């Protein structure tokens, strides 16, 4: 249990490679609006190669190792997932597969994790978020149960420069980040 004012360092990952990704934009908004004392450092999945045990046998790729190290050093991880076919995108699953590999402990082992997601559709990535929770079980990540940050109708909530402008969503994002920070502080530093 940490002090309610302890500084927090959170690694933020969005599961989209798209430049104009709504989920990258949502993560950028989260970084910008992080509560005082909370730093969200964004890591992109662009340099993560496709998982291949032959590559792994030659050594962990530098990009994977960097992400592992960042998560080891973090108090928590914030995953922002798009929804593809009612599940999580391959790039995110691929990254989690890399991060589940030896040496132990996995960087997610015992790590607090928050999940958010946005989609132009009406359900706000609910299906993808439930699938992501399932994938995080074998990694022994501690996923915050509530609140869930589901953002439907992305097309109306971000402007042309991918800035989150919807007031209600911004207010909920603030509440989400406050809850996630307080919940993360229940864990040892
Ligand atoms: C292969 C594929 C499958 C998709 N399946 C879903 C889906 O099941 N549910 C949904 O709400 N949106 C679905 N979408 C639409 C995505 O939510 C939309 O493309 C979104 O903008 C992707 O996230 P991003 O903007 O962060 O890249 C799908 C898109 C693709 C490319």
GROMACS .gro file of N, CA and C and ligand atoms in nm, residues 16 18 20-24 82-87 118-125, ligand 1:
model
   94
   16UNK      N    1  -0.285  -0.028  -3.154
   16UNK     CA    2  -0.307   0.006  -3.295
   16UNK      C    3  -0.179   0.066  -3.351
   18UNK      N    4  -0.202   0.234  -3.641
   18UNK     CA    5  -0.253   0.336  -3.731
   18UNK      C    6  -0.215   0.476  -3.682
   20UNK      N    7  -0.356   0.761  -3.739
   20UNK     CA    8  -0.472   0.839  -3.692
   20UNK      C    9  -0.561   0.756  -3.600
   21UNK      N   10  -0.501   0.662  -3.531
   21UNK     CA   11  -0.576   0.571  -3.443
   21UNK      C   12  -0.651   0.646  -3.333
   22UNK      N   13  -0.778   0.611  -3.316
   22UNK     CA   14  -0.855   0.668  -3.205
   22UNK      C   15  -0.798   0.620  -3.071
   23UNK      N   16  -0.751   0.498  -3.069
   23UNK     CA   17  -0.700   0.444  -2.942
   23UNK      C   18  -0.567   0.508  -2.903
   24UNK      N   19  -0.484   0.535  -3.002
   24UNK     CA   20  -0.362   0.610  -2.971
   24UNK      C   21  -0.400   0.748  -2.920
   82UNK      N   22  -0.812  -0.131  -2.935
   82UNK     CA   23  -0.919  -0.132  -3.034
   82UNK      C   24  -0.993  -0.266  -3.027
   83UNK      N   25  -1.101  -0.276  -3.101
   83UNK     CA   26  -1.172  -0.405  -3.110
   83UNK      C   27  -1.171  -0.452  -3.255
   84UNK      N   28  -1.119  -0.572  -3.277
   84UNK     CA   29  -1.121  -0.634  -3.409
   84UNK      C   30  -1.199  -0.765  -3.397
   85UNK      N   31  -1.306  -0.774  -3.473
   85UNK     CA   32  -1.385  -0.899  -3.473
   85UNK      C   33  -1.414  -0.947  -3.330
   86UNK      N   34  -1.460  -0.854  -3.251
   86UNK     CA   35  -1.499  -0.882  -3.111
   86UNK      C   36  -1.384  -0.928  -3.024
   87UNK      N   37  -1.262  -0.903  -3.067
   87UNK     CA   38  -1.147  -0.940  -2.987
   87UNK      C   39  -1.039  -0.834  -2.995
  118UNK      N   40  -1.161   0.241  -2.744
  118UNK     CA   41  -1.261   0.318  -2.818
  118UNK      C   42  -1.279   0.262  -2.958
  119UNK      N   43  -1.400   0.275  -3.007
  119UNK     CA   44  -1.435   0.225  -3.139
  119UNK      C   45  -1.539   0.317  -3.201
  120UNK      N   46  -1.542   0.326  -3.333
  120UNK     CA   47  -1.650   0.403  -3.396
  120UNK      C   48  -1.786   0.337  -3.372
  121UNK      N   49  -1.788   0.210  -3.343
  121UNK     CA   50  -1.913   0.137  -3.322
  121UNK      C   51  -1.978   0.171  -3.188
  122UNK      N   52  -2.086   0.098  -3.159
  122UNK     CA   53  -2.172   0.135  -3.046
  122UNK      C   54  -2.139   0.072  -2.913
  123UNK      N   55  -2.047  -0.023  -2.908
  123UNK     CA   56  -2.027  -0.096  -2.782
  123UNK      C   57  -1.896  -0.062  -2.711
  124UNK      N   58  -1.819   0.027  -2.771
  124UNK     CA   59  -1.704   0.084  -2.701
  124UNK      C   60  -1.592  -0.012  -2.666
  125UNK      N   61  -1.576  -0.121  -2.741
  125UNK     CA   62  -1.471  -0.223  -2.722
  125UNK      C   63  -1.499  -0.318  -2.605
  190LIG     C1   64  -1.026  -0.629  -3.901
  190LIG     C2   65  -1.117  -0.532  -3.832
  190LIG     C3   66  -1.218  -0.582  -3.751
  190LIG     C4   67  -1.300  -0.493  -3.680
  190LIG     N1   68  -1.393  -0.544  -3.594
  190LIG     C5   69  -1.461  -0.459  -3.512
  190LIG     C6   70  -1.545  -0.509  -3.406
  190LIG     O1   71  -1.560  -0.628  -3.387
  190LIG     N2   72  -1.607  -0.420  -3.327
  190LIG     C7   73  -1.593  -0.285  -3.344
  190LIG     O2   74  -1.651  -0.207  -3.268
  190LIG     N3   75  -1.514  -0.233  -3.443
  190LIG     C8   76  -1.449  -0.318  -3.526
  190LIG     N4   77  -1.365  -0.268  -3.623
  190LIG     C9   78  -1.355  -0.123  -3.644
  190LIG    C10   79  -1.250  -0.063  -3.552
  190LIG     O3   80  -1.309  -0.040  -3.426
  190LIG    C11   81  -1.199   0.067  -3.611
  190LIG     O4   82  -1.130   0.041  -3.732
  190LIG    C12   83  -1.111   0.145  -3.516
  190LIG     O5   84  -1.091   0.275  -3.566
  190LIG    C13   85  -0.976   0.075  -3.491
  190LIG     O6   86  -0.906   0.137  -3.387
  190LIG     P1   87  -0.797   0.253  -3.412
  190LIG     O7   88  -0.873   0.374  -3.462
  190LIG     O8   89  -0.739   0.276  -3.278
  190LIG     O9   90  -0.697   0.203  -3.512
  190LIG    C14   91  -1.283  -0.354  -3.697
  190LIG    C15   92  -1.182  -0.306  -3.780
  190LIG    C16   93  -1.099  -0.393  -3.846
  190LIG    C17   94  -0.987  -0.339  -3.933
   0.00000   0.00000   0.00000
